[in-house]
Coordinates of C-alpha atoms in Angstrom, one line a residue:
Chain A
G9 CA 32.9 -8.7 73.4
E10 CA 30.2 -6.2 75.0
S11 CA 29.1 -4.0 72.5
V12 CA 29.0 -0.1 73.2
G13 CA 28.7 3.3 72.0
L14 CA 27.7 4.8 69.6
H15 CA 31.2 5.7 67.5
L16 CA 33.1 2.9 65.9
P17 CA 36.7 3.3 66.9
T18 CA 38.9 3.8 63.8
L19 CA 42.3 2.8 63.2
S20 CA 43.9 4.4 60.1
V21 CA 46.8 3.2 58.5
Q22 CA 49.0 3.7 55.4
E23 CA 48.7 1.7 52.2
G24 CA 51.6 -1.4 53.2
D25 CA 51.9 -1.0 56.8
N26 CA 50.8 -3.8 58.9
S27 CA 47.7 -3.3 60.6
I28 CA 46.8 -4.4 64.3
I29 CA 43.1 -4.7 65.2
N30 CA 42.4 -5.1 68.9
C31 CA 39.4 -7.1 70.8
A32 CA 38.3 -7.8 74.7
Y33 CA 36.6 -10.2 75.0
S34 CA 34.7 -11.0 78.4
N35 CA 33.4 -14.4 79.1
S36 CA 36.0 -16.4 80.2
A37 CA 34.0 -19.5 79.1
S38 CA 34.2 -18.3 75.8
D39 CA 36.2 -21.4 73.4
Y40 CA 36.0 -20.3 69.7
F41 CA 36.6 -16.9 68.2
I42 CA 36.4 -15.7 64.9
W43 CA 37.2 -12.0 62.9
Y44 CA 34.7 -10.8 60.5
K45 CA 35.2 -8.1 58.0
Q46 CA 32.1 -6.1 56.7
E47 CA 32.6 -3.4 54.5
S48 CA 30.0 -0.8 53.8
G49 CA 26.2 -2.2 52.4
K50 CA 27.3 -6.3 52.8
G51 CA 27.2 -9.0 55.2
P52 CA 29.9 -10.2 57.6
Q53 CA 32.7 -12.2 55.8
F54 CA 34.3 -14.8 57.5
I55 CA 38.1 -13.8 57.7
I56 CA 40.1 -16.4 60.0
D57 CA 38.9 -18.0 63.5
I58 CA 40.9 -19.7 66.6
R59 CA 40.0 -22.1 68.8
S60 CA 41.2 -21.7 72.8
N61 CA 43.6 -24.1 73.0
M62 CA 45.9 -22.1 70.8
D63 CA 47.9 -18.8 70.9
K64 CA 48.4 -18.5 67.4
R65 CA 46.7 -18.6 63.6
Q66 CA 48.1 -17.2 59.9
G67 CA 45.8 -17.3 56.9
Q68 CA 46.8 -15.2 53.8
R69 CA 48.5 -12.2 55.1
V70 CA 46.0 -12.3 58.6
T71 CA 47.6 -13.2 61.9
V72 CA 45.0 -14.0 64.9
L73 CA 46.4 -14.2 68.3
L74 CA 44.6 -14.7 71.6
N75 CA 46.2 -14.5 74.9
K76 CA 43.3 -16.3 77.1
T77 CA 45.0 -14.6 80.4
V78 CA 44.0 -11.4 80.0
K79 CA 41.2 -12.1 77.2
H80 CA 42.5 -10.2 74.4
L81 CA 42.3 -11.7 70.3
S82 CA 44.4 -9.3 68.1
L83 CA 43.9 -10.2 64.1
Q84 CA 47.2 -8.5 62.5
I85 CA 47.1 -8.2 58.5
A86 CA 50.5 -7.9 56.7
A87 CA 50.8 -5.2 53.8
T88 CA 47.3 -3.7 54.1
Q89 CA 45.8 -2.6 50.9
P90 CA 42.7 -0.3 50.1
G91 CA 40.3 -3.6 50.1
D92 CA 41.0 -3.9 53.5
S93 CA 39.1 -0.7 54.4
A94 CA 36.0 -2.2 56.3
V95 CA 34.7 -2.6 60.0
Y96 CA 35.9 -5.4 61.1
F97 CA 34.3 -7.5 64.1
C98 CA 35.9 -10.2 66.9
A99 CA 32.9 -13.0 67.5
E100 CA 32.9 -15.1 70.5
A101 CA 31.3 -18.2 71.2
N102 CA 31.4 -21.1 74.2
S103 CA 31.4 -24.6 72.1
G104 CA 29.8 -26.3 75.0
G105 CA 26.2 -24.3 74.1
Y106 CA 24.3 -23.5 70.6
N107 CA 25.7 -22.0 67.8
K108 CA 25.5 -18.8 69.4
L109 CA 28.0 -16.0 68.4
I110 CA 28.3 -12.9 70.7
F111 CA 30.6 -9.8 68.6
G112 CA 32.4 -7.2 69.3
A113 CA 31.6 -3.7 68.9
G114 CA 33.9 -3.5 66.3
T115 CA 36.4 -1.8 64.4
R116 CA 36.7 0.8 61.7
L117 CA 39.7 0.4 59.4
A118 CA 40.8 3.2 57.2
V119 CA 43.9 2.5 54.7
H120 CA 45.1 5.6 53.2
P121 CA 47.2 5.4 50.0
Chain B
D9 CA 31.7 -13.9 47.1
T10 CA 28.6 -15.8 50.0
E11 CA 26.7 -18.5 49.8
V12 CA 23.8 -17.2 51.4
T13 CA 21.5 -15.1 48.8
Q14 CA 18.8 -12.5 50.6
T15 CA 15.9 -10.8 48.8
P16 CA 15.1 -8.2 48.7
K17 CA 18.4 -6.6 49.2
H18 CA 16.3 -2.9 50.4
L19 CA 12.5 -3.1 51.4
V20 CA 10.3 0.3 52.3
M21 CA 7.4 -0.8 54.3
G22 CA 4.5 0.8 56.1
M23 CA 3.4 -0.2 59.6
T24 CA 0.0 -1.5 58.5
N25 CA 2.2 -3.7 56.4
K26 CA 3.1 -7.5 55.8
K27 CA 6.0 -8.3 53.5
S28 CA 8.6 -11.1 54.3
L29 CA 12.5 -11.0 53.9
K30 CA 13.6 -14.6 52.4
C31 CA 17.2 -16.8 52.3
E32 CA 18.5 -19.4 50.7
Q33 CA 21.7 -21.6 50.8
H34 CA 22.5 -24.5 48.9
M35 CA 25.7 -25.2 51.2
G36 CA 24.4 -28.0 52.1
H37 CA 23.5 -26.3 56.3
R38 CA 21.0 -27.5 58.3
A39 CA 21.6 -24.9 60.8
M40 CA 20.3 -21.4 59.7
Y41 CA 19.9 -17.9 61.8
W42 CA 18.6 -14.9 61.7
Y43 CA 20.4 -11.3 62.8
K44 CA 19.7 -7.9 63.5
Q45 CA 22.1 -4.9 62.9
K46 CA 21.6 -1.4 63.7
A47 CA 24.0 1.4 61.9
K48 CA 27.4 0.8 63.3
K49 CA 26.4 -1.4 65.7
P50 CA 27.8 -5.0 65.8
P51 CA 24.9 -7.8 64.1
E52 CA 22.5 -9.6 67.2
L53 CA 20.9 -13.3 67.2
M54 CA 17.3 -12.9 66.3
F55 CA 16.1 -16.6 65.9
V56 CA 17.8 -19.8 65.1
Y57 CA 16.7 -22.8 63.0
S58 CA 18.2 -26.9 63.3
Y59 CA 17.1 -29.1 60.8
E60 CA 14.4 -26.8 60.2
K61 CA 12.6 -26.4 63.9
L62 CA 13.3 -23.3 65.5
S63 CA 16.0 -24.1 68.3
I64 CA 16.6 -20.4 69.9
N65 CA 14.7 -17.4 69.4
E66 CA 16.5 -14.6 71.5
S67 CA 12.9 -13.4 73.4
V68 CA 12.0 -11.3 69.2
P69 CA 8.9 -9.6 69.4
S70 CA 5.8 -11.8 67.6
R71 CA 5.5 -9.0 64.6
F72 CA 8.6 -10.8 63.6
S73 CA 8.0 -14.4 62.3
P74 CA 10.1 -17.0 61.1
E75 CA 10.0 -20.0 59.1
C76 CA 11.8 -22.5 57.4
P77 CA 10.3 -24.4 54.7
N78 CA 13.0 -26.3 53.9
S79 CA 16.8 -27.0 54.7
S80 CA 17.7 -24.2 52.6
L81 CA 15.4 -21.8 52.8
L82 CA 14.2 -19.4 55.3
N83 CA 11.7 -16.3 55.9
L84 CA 11.4 -13.7 58.4
H85 CA 7.6 -12.6 58.2
L86 CA 7.1 -9.2 59.5
H87 CA 4.0 -7.3 60.4
A88 CA 2.9 -4.1 62.1
L89 CA 6.4 -3.1 63.0
Q90 CA 8.0 0.3 64.3
P91 CA 10.1 2.7 62.5
E92 CA 13.3 1.6 65.3
D93 CA 12.4 -1.8 63.8
S94 CA 14.2 -0.2 60.6
A95 CA 18.2 -1.8 60.2
L96 CA 20.3 -4.7 58.1
Y97 CA 18.7 -8.0 58.6
L98 CA 20.9 -10.9 58.0
C99 CA 20.3 -14.9 57.7
A100 CA 23.2 -17.1 58.2
S101 CA 23.9 -20.3 57.8
S102 CA 26.5 -23.2 59.1
Q103 CA 27.0 -27.2 59.1
D104 CA 24.8 -27.5 61.7
E105 CA 23.8 -26.1 65.2
D106 CA 25.9 -28.0 67.5
R107 CA 28.8 -25.7 68.7
V108 CA 30.9 -23.1 67.2
V109 CA 33.4 -24.4 66.2
S110 CA 36.4 -24.6 63.1
G111 CA 34.1 -25.9 60.7
N112 CA 31.6 -25.3 61.2
T113 CA 31.4 -21.8 61.6
I114 CA 28.5 -19.5 60.9
Y115 CA 28.4 -17.7 56.9
F116 CA 26.5 -14.5 56.4
G117 CA 24.5 -13.1 53.4
E118 CA 24.6 -10.0 52.4
G119 CA 21.8 -8.8 54.0
S120 CA 18.4 -6.9 53.5
W121 CA 18.4 -3.2 54.2
L122 CA 14.7 -2.4 56.1
T123 CA 13.2 1.2 56.4
V124 CA 9.7 1.2 58.3
V125 CA 7.8 4.2 57.5

């Protein structure tokens, strides 16, 4: 999850559709992953997390999928709502060390009525 | 709503000023963090406090000086800042510092928007 570039990639979806936000992480030693949602002018809000011994974890309207083989993480949001519009960050950590989160670059989700 | 409270929400300061950002949490967490976030970029770790002691300083310039008066409070003292230090400063906390795992995840405050003129 290295941060790159000056422009956030944007995913535009229609209200009611499902959204899939992707994240590639770089450290093969990372074994814990979190998705955060950040609305404009606010701090990051915890959505869901997953440990490396799992491939999938479900929450309320959200699912996180982890593919360790290709170092890829995704966040699926079911029945996307206007309130889901925000920037979504994946974050990775290595549980063997201190409590350090490394954030990905972020994806802006724009939900259209 | 976040249980990590940051004040002030907005701060404008001159390059010769001394100001402080404050953070408070009442979740009984023993690890507290300062992150810096520039526009359209992800948060970047600055400091980690564990049990009121500084455990990580990510090579932050000395014009930023953290302080942890007690387990619920975290301050960031600012002095002689530069315009490029303008950013959103995020405070966060977790149960403890040891290992980022489920149940010990990091929760963020709403941030303090700092503008240096």
